[in-house]
């Protein structure tokens, strides 16, 4: 993926024909943009948040205001927020009930609670954003849709698991993180996000989730996508315990975006594809 501190090397004409996907992490903001009107127009960048951890909102505001590209009048803007404080609940619960369940689990919530709908998974994610971030995002962008960072991966792989004869665990490896979702009998059985500084950590959490969900090591599948270096390190470890360890298939539709689509964060590609 191309990286730039301020993304000043990027010029977008006619932003009304472009879509923007952003992921806001603890210490950086990553984004990708693409125009259906311009073949192979995909661009992606990573911008570090500068400032004190004690004033996350100010750091985020400065990052976005100092990156003029992010303030253009895009046709569609989709934003994923990386939140480690979240709860997955059945979609039968109302948004108010999901919010109450989240607060019952976590107690005092200093930030804002948002509810994300996962229709293919028949679930919702209740998650927390730092105080003031939700208001800032809605004030800055008129046409933004806000998701939890697990949503795109879970919904994409829910579609891929429909009608499968075996259970499947999908693992997205990126940014020292393993995002995991498991589908049993085509239904979401587990979804979680693990901090994994090393491939050993990733292997441990992936296998722990596999065991939690009660998957069969000789018949069920474990599919990996994301950082290739980490995948190449993790896959041999996993094959010591699971028979079918394989790469997940990158969306074919992304190839029309540009040759570097496979180098762009997988979840941002999914957000651009509306998955």
mmCIF file with all atom_site columns, N, CA and C in Angstrom, residues 167-227:
data_model
loop_
_atom_site.group_PDB
_atom_site.id
_atom_site.type_symbol
_atom_site.label_atom_id
_atom_site.label_alt_id
_atom_site.label_comp_id
_atom_site.label_asym_id
_atom_site.label_entity_id
_atom_site.label_seq_id
_atom_site.pdbx_PDB_ins_code
_atom_site.Cartn_x
_atom_site.Cartn_y
_atom_site.Cartn_z
_atom_site.occupancy
_atom_site.B_iso_or_equiv
_atom_site.pdbx_formal_charge
_atom_site.auth_seq_id
_atom_site.auth_comp_id
_atom_site.auth_asym_id
_atom_site.auth_atom_id
_atom_site.pdbx_PDB_model_num
ATOM 1   N N  . UNK A 1 167 ? -18.033 -26.049 8.398  1.00 0.00 ? 167 UNK A N  1
ATOM 2   C CA . UNK A 1 167 ? -17.855 -24.788 9.117  1.00 0.00 ? 167 UNK A CA 1
ATOM 3   C C  . UNK A 1 167 ? -16.559 -24.146 8.637  1.00 0.00 ? 167 UNK A C  1
ATOM 4   N N  . UNK A 1 168 ? -16.507 -22.811 8.718  1.00 0.00 ? 168 UNK A N  1
ATOM 5   C CA . UNK A 1 168 ? -15.333 -22.088 8.225  1.00 0.00 ? 168 UNK A CA 1
ATOM 6   C C  . UNK A 1 168 ? -14.920 -20.995 9.200  1.00 0.00 ? 168 UNK A C  1
ATOM 7   N N  . UNK A 1 169 ? -13.615 -20.891 9.388  1.00 0.00 ? 169 UNK A N  1
ATOM 8   C CA . UNK A 1 169 ? -13.054 -19.767 10.132 1.00 0.00 ? 169 UNK A CA 1
ATOM 9   C C  . UNK A 1 169 ? -12.292 -18.898 9.150  1.00 0.00 ? 169 UNK A C  1
ATOM 10  N N  . UNK A 1 170 ? -12.583 -17.599 9.160  1.00 0.00 ? 170 UNK A N  1
ATOM 11  C CA . UNK A 1 170 ? -11.909 -16.636 8.298  1.00 0.00 ? 170 UNK A CA 1
ATOM 12  C C  . UNK A 1 170 ? -11.069 -15.714 9.172  1.00 0.00 ? 170 UNK A C  1
ATOM 13  N N  . UNK A 1 171 ? -9.837  -15.454 8.735  1.00 0.00 ? 171 UNK A N  1
ATOM 14  C CA . UNK A 1 171 ? -8.920  -14.630 9.513  1.00 0.00 ? 171 UNK A CA 1
ATOM 15  C C  . UNK A 1 171 ? -8.330  -13.558 8.610  1.00 0.00 ? 171 UNK A C  1
ATOM 16  N N  . UNK A 1 172 ? -8.544  -12.308 9.002  1.00 0.00 ? 172 UNK A N  1
ATOM 17  C CA . UNK A 1 172 ? -7.967  -11.170 8.277  1.00 0.00 ? 172 UNK A CA 1
ATOM 18  C C  . UNK A 1 172 ? -6.814  -10.636 9.110  1.00 0.00 ? 172 UNK A C  1
ATOM 19  N N  . UNK A 1 173 ? -5.586  -10.776 8.594  1.00 0.00 ? 173 UNK A N  1
ATOM 20  C CA . UNK A 1 173 ? -4.370  -10.382 9.291  1.00 0.00 ? 173 UNK A CA 1
ATOM 21  C C  . UNK A 1 173 ? -3.901  -9.024  8.777  1.00 0.00 ? 173 UNK A C  1
ATOM 22  N N  . UNK A 1 174 ? -3.796  -8.056  9.690  1.00 0.00 ? 174 UNK A N  1
ATOM 23  C CA . UNK A 1 174 ? -3.402  -6.707  9.271  1.00 0.00 ? 174 UNK A CA 1
ATOM 24  C C  . UNK A 1 174 ? -2.993  -5.898  10.491 1.00 0.00 ? 174 UNK A C  1
ATOM 25  N N  . UNK A 1 175 ? -2.014  -5.027  10.328 1.00 0.00 ? 175 UNK A N  1
ATOM 26  C CA . UNK A 1 175 ? -1.676  -4.041  11.355 1.00 0.00 ? 175 UNK A CA 1
ATOM 27  C C  . UNK A 1 175 ? -1.515  -4.667  12.744 1.00 0.00 ? 175 UNK A C  1
ATOM 28  N N  . UNK A 1 176 ? -0.777  -5.800  12.818 1.00 0.00 ? 176 UNK A N  1
ATOM 29  C CA . UNK A 1 176 ? -0.565  -6.508  14.095 1.00 0.00 ? 176 UNK A CA 1
ATOM 30  C C  . UNK A 1 176 ? -1.885  -6.907  14.755 1.00 0.00 ? 176 UNK A C  1
ATOM 31  N N  . UNK A 1 177 ? -2.855  -7.238  13.923 1.00 0.00 ? 177 UNK A N  1
ATOM 32  C CA . UNK A 1 177 ? -4.194  -7.595  14.384 1.00 0.00 ? 177 UNK A CA 1
ATOM 33  C C  . UNK A 1 177 ? -4.697  -8.804  13.613 1.00 0.00 ? 177 UNK A C  1
ATOM 34  N N  . UNK A 1 178 ? -5.482  -9.634  14.286 1.00 0.00 ? 178 UNK A N  1
ATOM 35  C CA . UNK A 1 178 ? -6.183  -10.731 13.609 1.00 0.00 ? 178 UNK A CA 1
ATOM 36  C C  . UNK A 1 178 ? -7.674  -10.542 13.833 1.00 0.00 ? 178 UNK A C  1
ATOM 37  N N  . UNK A 1 179 ? -8.399  -10.234 12.758 1.00 0.00 ? 179 UNK A N  1
ATOM 38  C CA . UNK A 1 179 ? -9.856  -10.151 12.816 1.00 0.00 ? 179 UNK A CA 1
ATOM 39  C C  . UNK A 1 179 ? -10.404 -11.512 12.417 1.00 0.00 ? 179 UNK A C  1
ATOM 40  N N  . UNK A 1 180 ? -11.199 -12.107 13.294 1.00 0.00 ? 180 UNK A N  1
ATOM 41  C CA . UNK A 1 180 ? -11.640 -13.489 13.120 1.00 0.00 ? 180 UNK A CA 1
ATOM 42  C C  . UNK A 1 180 ? -13.160 -13.561 13.087 1.00 0.00 ? 180 UNK A C  1
ATOM 43  N N  . UNK A 1 181 ? -13.694 -14.307 12.131 1.00 0.00 ? 181 UNK A N  1
ATOM 44  C CA . UNK A 1 181 ? -15.117 -14.626 12.158 1.00 0.00 ? 181 UNK A CA 1
ATOM 45  C C  . UNK A 1 181 ? -15.283 -16.097 11.780 1.00 0.00 ? 181 UNK A C  1
ATOM 46  N N  . UNK A 1 182 ? -16.220 -16.753 12.446 1.00 0.00 ? 182 UNK A N  1
ATOM 47  C CA . UNK A 1 182 ? -16.458 -18.182 12.250 1.00 0.00 ? 182 UNK A CA 1
ATOM 48  C C  . UNK A 1 182 ? -17.929 -18.401 11.918 1.00 0.00 ? 182 UNK A C  1
ATOM 49  N N  . UNK A 1 183 ? -18.165 -19.229 10.896 1.00 0.00 ? 183 UNK A N  1
ATOM 50  C CA . UNK A 1 183 ? -19.524 -19.553 10.483 1.00 0.00 ? 183 UNK A CA 1
ATOM 51  C C  . UNK A 1 183 ? -19.733 -21.057 10.574 1.00 0.00 ? 183 UNK A C  1
ATOM 52  N N  . UNK A 1 184 ? -20.770 -21.445 11.316 1.00 0.00 ? 184 UNK A N  1
ATOM 53  C CA . UNK A 1 184 ? -21.128 -22.849 11.468 1.00 0.00 ? 184 UNK A CA 1
ATOM 54  C C  . UNK A 1 184 ? -22.539 -23.029 10.945 1.00 0.00 ? 184 UNK A C  1
ATOM 55  N N  . UNK A 1 185 ? -22.706 -23.964 10.020 1.00 0.00 ? 185 UNK A N  1
ATOM 56  C CA . UNK A 1 185 ? -23.998 -24.161 9.365  1.00 0.00 ? 185 UNK A CA 1
ATOM 57  C C  . UNK A 1 185 ? -24.513 -22.836 8.785  1.00 0.00 ? 185 UNK A C  1
ATOM 58  N N  . UNK A 1 186 ? -23.584 -22.092 8.171  1.00 0.00 ? 186 UNK A N  1
ATOM 59  C CA . UNK A 1 186 ? -23.857 -20.825 7.488  1.00 0.00 ? 186 UNK A CA 1
ATOM 60  C C  . UNK A 1 186 ? -24.268 -19.703 8.434  1.00 0.00 ? 186 UNK A C  1
ATOM 61  N N  . UNK A 1 187 ? -24.173 -19.914 9.733  1.00 0.00 ? 187 UNK A N  1
ATOM 62  C CA . UNK A 1 187 ? -24.552 -18.888 10.700 1.00 0.00 ? 187 UNK A CA 1
ATOM 63  C C  . UNK A 1 187 ? -23.317 -18.395 11.460 1.00 0.00 ? 187 UNK A C  1
ATOM 64  N N  . UNK A 1 188 ? -23.319 -17.103 11.792 1.00 0.00 ? 188 UNK A N  1
ATOM 65  C CA . UNK A 1 188 ? -22.205 -16.545 12.544 1.00 0.00 ? 188 UNK A CA 1
ATOM 66  C C  . UNK A 1 188 ? -22.143 -17.187 13.925 1.00 0.00 ? 188 UNK A C  1
ATOM 67  N N  . UNK A 1 189 ? -20.994 -17.797 14.230 1.00 0.00 ? 189 UNK A N  1
ATOM 68  C CA . UNK A 1 189 ? -20.803 -18.460 15.517 1.00 0.00 ? 189 UNK A CA 1
ATOM 69  C C  . UNK A 1 189 ? -19.879 -17.676 16.435 1.00 0.00 ? 189 UNK A C  1
ATOM 70  N N  . UNK A 1 190 ? -18.960 -16.895 15.843 1.00 0.00 ? 190 UNK A N  1
ATOM 71  C CA . UNK A 1 190 ? -17.992 -16.127 16.646 1.00 0.00 ? 190 UNK A CA 1
ATOM 72  C C  . UNK A 1 190 ? -17.386 -15.036 15.776 1.00 0.00 ? 190 UNK A C  1
ATOM 73  N N  . UNK A 1 191 ? -17.154 -13.884 16.384 1.00 0.00 ? 191 UNK A N  1
ATOM 74  C CA . UNK A 1 191 ? -16.418 -12.815 15.710 1.00 0.00 ? 191 UNK A CA 1
ATOM 75  C C  . UNK A 1 191 ? -15.658 -12.047 16.785 1.00 0.00 ? 191 UNK A C  1
ATOM 76  N N  . UNK A 1 192 ? -14.383 -11.821 16.529 1.00 0.00 ? 192 UNK A N  1
ATOM 77  C CA . UNK A 1 192 ? -13.576 -11.101 17.511 1.00 0.00 ? 192 UNK A CA 1
ATOM 78  C C  . UNK A 1 192 ? -12.358 -10.518 16.816 1.00 0.00 ? 192 UNK A C  1
ATOM 79  N N  . UNK A 1 193 ? -11.694 -9.619  17.512 1.00 0.00 ? 193 UNK A N  1
ATOM 80  C CA . UNK A 1 193 ? -10.513 -8.943  16.984 1.00 0.00 ? 193 UNK A CA 1
ATOM 81  C C  . UNK A 1 193 ? -9.416  -9.035  18.046 1.00 0.00 ? 193 UNK A C  1
ATOM 82  N N  . UNK A 1 194 ? -8.243  -9.536  17.638 1.00 0.00 ? 194 UNK A N  1
ATOM 83  C CA . UNK A 1 194 ? -7.169  -9.801  18.583 1.00 0.00 ? 194 UNK A CA 1
ATOM 84  C C  . UNK A 1 194 ? -5.921  -8.997  18.220 1.00 0.00 ? 194 UNK A C  1
ATOM 85  N N  . UNK A 1 195 ? -5.297  -8.420  19.233 1.00 0.00 ? 195 UNK A N  1
ATOM 86  C CA . UNK A 1 195 ? -4.013  -7.753  19.029 1.00 0.00 ? 195 UNK A CA 1
ATOM 87  C C  . UNK A 1 195 ? -2.927  -8.821  18.977 1.00 0.00 ? 195 UNK A C  1
ATOM 88  N N  . UNK A 1 196 ? -2.159  -8.834  17.871 1.00 0.00 ? 196 UNK A N  1
ATOM 89  C CA . UNK A 1 196 ? -1.181  -9.894  17.639 1.00 0.00 ? 196 UNK A CA 1
ATOM 90  C C  . UNK A 1 196 ? 0.158   -9.299  17.200 1.00 0.00 ? 196 UNK A C  1
ATOM 91  N N  . UNK A 1 197 ? 1.008   -8.923  18.139 1.00 0.00 ? 197 UNK A N  1
ATOM 92  C CA . UNK A 1 197 ? 2.302   -8.336  17.776 1.00 0.00 ? 197 UNK A CA 1
ATOM 93  C C  . UNK A 1 197 ? 3.204   -9.274  16.973 1.00 0.00 ? 197 UNK A C  1
ATOM 94  N N  . UNK A 1 198 ? 3.026   -10.592 17.135 1.00 0.00 ? 198 UNK A N  1
ATOM 95  C CA . UNK A 1 198 ? 3.873   -11.557 16.433 1.00 0.00 ? 198 UNK A CA 1
ATOM 96  C C  . UNK A 1 198 ? 3.010   -12.616 15.756 1.00 0.00 ? 198 UNK A C  1
ATOM 97  N N  . UNK A 1 199 ? 3.566   -13.338 14.764 1.00 0.00 ? 199 UNK A N  1
ATOM 98  C CA . UNK A 1 199 ? 2.829   -14.455 14.161 1.00 0.00 ? 199 UNK A CA 1
ATOM 99  C C  . UNK A 1 199 ? 2.460   -15.528 15.179 1.00 0.00 ? 199 UNK A C  1
ATOM 100 N N  . UNK A 1 200 ? 3.305   -15.750 16.179 1.00 0.00 ? 200 UNK A N  1
ATOM 101 C CA . UNK A 1 200 ? 2.977   -16.720 17.230 1.00 0.00 ? 200 UNK A CA 1
ATOM 102 C C  . UNK A 1 200 ? 1.698   -16.323 17.956 1.00 0.00 ? 200 UNK A C  1
ATOM 103 N N  . UNK A 1 201 ? 1.564   -15.021 18.242 1.00 0.00 ? 201 UNK A N  1
ATOM 104 C CA . UNK A 1 201 ? 0.342   -14.534 18.892 1.00 0.00 ? 201 UNK A CA 1
ATOM 105 C C  . UNK A 1 201 ? -0.870  -14.791 18.012 1.00 0.00 ? 201 UNK A C  1
ATOM 106 N N  . UNK A 1 202 ? -0.721  -14.503 16.724 1.00 0.00 ? 202 UNK A N  1
ATOM 107 C CA . UNK A 1 202 ? -1.835  -14.703 15.793 1.00 0.00 ? 202 UNK A CA 1
ATOM 108 C C  . UNK A 1 202 ? -2.253  -16.171 15.764 1.00 0.00 ? 202 UNK A C  1
ATOM 109 N N  . UNK A 1 203 ? -1.276  -17.071 15.671 1.00 0.00 ? 203 UNK A N  1
ATOM 110 C CA . UNK A 1 203 ? -1.581  -18.502 15.640 1.00 0.00 ? 203 UNK A CA 1
ATOM 111 C C  . UNK A 1 203 ? -2.309  -18.929 16.909 1.00 0.00 ? 203 UNK A C  1
ATOM 112 N N  . UNK A 1 204 ? -1.867  -18.423 18.054 1.00 0.00 ? 204 UNK A N  1
ATOM 113 C CA . UNK A 1 204 ? -2.502  -18.782 19.329 1.00 0.00 ? 204 UNK A CA 1
ATOM 114 C C  . UNK A 1 204 ? -3.965  -18.357 19.349 1.00 0.00 ? 204 UNK A C  1
ATOM 115 N N  . UNK A 1 205 ? -4.240  -17.093 19.013 1.00 0.00 ? 205 UNK A N  1
ATOM 116 C CA . UNK A 1 205 ? -5.613  -16.600 19.091 1.00 0.00 ? 205 UNK A CA 1
ATOM 117 C C  . UNK A 1 205 ? -6.512  -17.251 18.051 1.00 0.00 ? 205 UNK A C  1
ATOM 118 N N  . UNK A 1 206 ? -5.971  -17.507 16.874 1.00 0.00 ? 206 UNK A N  1
ATOM 119 C CA . UNK A 1 206 ? -6.763  -18.163 15.828 1.00 0.00 ? 206 UNK A CA 1
ATOM 120 C C  . UNK A 1 206 ? -7.168  -19.566 16.271 1.00 0.00 ? 206 UNK A C  1
ATOM 121 N N  . UNK A 1 207 ? -6.236  -20.314 16.825 1.00 0.00 ? 207 UNK A N  1
ATOM 122 C CA . UNK A 1 207 ? -6.533  -21.678 17.272 1.00 0.00 ? 207 UNK A CA 1
ATOM 123 C C  . UNK A 1 207 ? -7.440  -21.679 18.494 1.00 0.00 ? 207 UNK A C  1
ATOM 124 N N  . UNK A 1 208 ? -7.272  -20.676 19.355 1.00 0.00 ? 208 UNK A N  1
ATOM 125 C CA . UNK A 1 208 ? -8.140  -20.569 20.519 1.00 0.00 ? 208 UNK A CA 1
ATOM 126 C C  . UNK A 1 208 ? -9.583  -20.323 20.093 1.00 0.00 ? 208 UNK A C  1
ATOM 127 N N  . UNK A 1 209 ? -9.777  -19.448 19.093 1.00 0.00 ? 209 UNK A N  1
ATOM 128 C CA . UNK A 1 209 ? -11.123 -19.187 18.584 1.00 0.00 ? 209 UNK A CA 1
ATOM 129 C C  . UNK A 1 209 ? -11.698 -20.439 17.920 1.00 0.00 ? 209 UNK A C  1
ATOM 130 N N  . UNK A 1 210 ? -10.845 -21.150 17.186 1.00 0.00 ? 210 UNK A N  1
ATOM 131 C CA . UNK A 1 210 ? -11.256 -22.408 16.544 1.00 0.00 ? 210 UNK A CA 1
ATOM 132 C C  . UNK A 1 210 ? -11.794 -23.383 17.587 1.00 0.00 ? 210 UNK A C  1
ATOM 133 N N  . UNK A 1 211 ? -11.064 -23.520 18.690 1.00 0.00 ? 211 UNK A N  1
ATOM 134 C CA . UNK A 1 211 ? -11.470 -24.438 19.755 1.00 0.00 ? 211 UNK A CA 1
ATOM 135 C C  . UNK A 1 211 ? -12.742 -23.964 20.442 1.00 0.00 ? 211 UNK A C  1
ATOM 136 N N  . UNK A 1 212 ? -12.842 -22.648 20.680 1.00 0.00 ? 212 UNK A N  1
ATOM 137 C CA . UNK A 1 212 ? -14.035 -22.088 21.308 1.00 0.00 ? 212 UNK A CA 1
ATOM 138 C C  . UNK A 1 212 ? -15.288 -22.427 20.516 1.00 0.00 ? 212 UNK A C  1
ATOM 139 N N  . UNK A 1 213 ? -15.174 -22.357 19.195 1.00 0.00 ? 213 UNK A N  1
ATOM 140 C CA . UNK A 1 213 ? -16.338 -22.590 18.335 1.00 0.00 ? 213 UNK A CA 1
ATOM 141 C C  . UNK A 1 213 ? -16.596 -24.073 18.100 1.00 0.00 ? 213 UNK A C  1
ATOM 142 N N  . UNK A 1 214 ? -15.699 -24.931 18.583 1.00 0.00 ? 214 UNK A N  1
ATOM 143 C CA . UNK A 1 214 ? -15.889 -26.370 18.445 1.00 0.00 ? 214 UNK A CA 1
ATOM 144 C C  . UNK A 1 214 ? -15.756 -26.887 17.025 1.00 0.00 ? 214 UNK A C  1
ATOM 145 N N  . UNK A 1 215 ? -14.859 -26.280 16.237 1.00 0.00 ? 215 UNK A N  1
ATOM 146 C CA . UNK A 1 215 ? -14.682 -26.720 14.854 1.00 0.00 ? 215 UNK A CA 1
ATOM 147 C C  . UNK A 1 215 ? -13.896 -28.032 14.795 1.00 0.00 ? 215 UNK A C  1
ATOM 148 N N  . UNK A 1 216 ? -14.099 -28.751 13.713 1.00 0.00 ? 216 UNK A N  1
ATOM 149 C CA . UNK A 1 216 ? -13.449 -30.058 13.506 1.00 0.00 ? 216 UNK A CA 1
ATOM 150 C C  . UNK A 1 216 ? -12.124 -29.858 12.775 1.00 0.00 ? 216 UNK A C  1
ATOM 151 N N  . UNK A 1 217 ? -11.001 -30.249 13.351 1.00 0.00 ? 217 UNK A N  1
ATOM 152 C CA . UNK A 1 217 ? -9.691  -29.987 12.741 1.00 0.00 ? 217 UNK A CA 1
ATOM 153 C C  . UNK A 1 217 ? -9.412  -30.791 11.479 1.00 0.00 ? 217 UNK A C  1
ATOM 154 N N  . UNK A 1 218 ? -10.201 -31.827 11.205 1.00 0.00 ? 218 UNK A N  1
ATOM 155 C CA . UNK A 1 218 ? -9.942  -32.653 10.019 1.00 0.00 ? 218 UNK A CA 1
ATOM 156 C C  . UNK A 1 218 ? -10.918 -32.407 8.873  1.00 0.00 ? 218 UNK A C  1
ATOM 157 N N  . UNK A 1 219 ? -12.031 -31.723 9.144  1.00 0.00 ? 219 UNK A N  1
ATOM 158 C CA . UNK A 1 219 ? -13.018 -31.523 8.065  1.00 0.00 ? 219 UNK A CA 1
ATOM 159 C C  . UNK A 1 219 ? -13.348 -30.055 7.805  1.00 0.00 ? 219 UNK A C  1
ATOM 160 N N  . UNK A 1 220 ? -13.265 -29.198 8.815  1.00 0.00 ? 220 UNK A N  1
ATOM 161 C CA . UNK A 1 220 ? -13.624 -27.794 8.629  1.00 0.00 ? 220 UNK A CA 1
ATOM 162 C C  . UNK A 1 220 ? -12.458 -27.000 8.040  1.00 0.00 ? 220 UNK A C  1
ATOM 163 N N  . UNK A 1 221 ? -12.756 -25.766 7.586  1.00 0.00 ? 221 UNK A N  1
ATOM 164 C CA . UNK A 1 221 ? -11.770 -24.970 6.848  1.00 0.00 ? 221 UNK A CA 1
ATOM 165 C C  . UNK A 1 221 ? -11.328 -23.739 7.641  1.00 0.00 ? 221 UNK A C  1
ATOM 166 N N  . UNK A 1 222 ? -10.078 -23.361 7.416  1.00 0.00 ? 222 UNK A N  1
ATOM 167 C CA . UNK A 1 222 ? -9.523  -22.137 7.992  1.00 0.00 ? 222 UNK A CA 1
ATOM 168 C C  . UNK A 1 222 ? -8.926  -21.329 6.842  1.00 0.00 ? 222 UNK A C  1
ATOM 169 N N  . UNK A 1 223 ? -9.507  -20.163 6.576  1.00 0.00 ? 223 UNK A N  1
ATOM 170 C CA . UNK A 1 223 ? -9.073  -19.354 5.439  1.00 0.00 ? 223 UNK A CA 1
ATOM 171 C C  . UNK A 1 223 ? -8.433  -18.054 5.918  1.00 0.00 ? 223 UNK A C  1
ATOM 172 N N  . UNK A 1 224 ? -7.302  -17.708 5.291  1.00 0.00 ? 224 UNK A N  1
ATOM 173 C CA . UNK A 1 224 ? -6.523  -16.538 5.690  1.00 0.00 ? 224 UNK A CA 1
ATOM 174 C C  . UNK A 1 224 ? -6.487  -15.505 4.570  1.00 0.00 ? 224 UNK A C  1
ATOM 175 N N  . UNK A 1 225 ? -6.503  -14.242 4.962  1.00 0.00 ? 225 UNK A N  1
ATOM 176 C CA . UNK A 1 225 ? -6.336  -13.156 4.004  1.00 0.00 ? 225 UNK A CA 1
ATOM 177 C C  . UNK A 1 225 ? -5.645  -11.999 4.729  1.00 0.00 ? 225 UNK A C  1
ATOM 178 N N  . UNK A 1 226 ? -5.049  -11.090 3.963  1.00 0.00 ? 226 UNK A N  1
ATOM 179 C CA . UNK A 1 226 ? -4.386  -9.947  4.573  1.00 0.00 ? 226 UNK A CA 1
ATOM 180 C C  . UNK A 1 226 ? -2.891  -9.970  4.344  1.00 0.00 ? 226 UNK A C  1
ATOM 181 N N  . UNK A 1 227 ? -2.152  -9.434  5.307  1.00 0.00 ? 227 UNK A N  1
ATOM 182 C CA . UNK A 1 227 ? -0.697  -9.281  5.216  1.00 0.00 ? 227 UNK A CA 1
ATOM 183 C C  . UNK A 1 227 ? -0.027  -10.598 4.822  1.00 0.00 ? 227 UNK A C  1
#
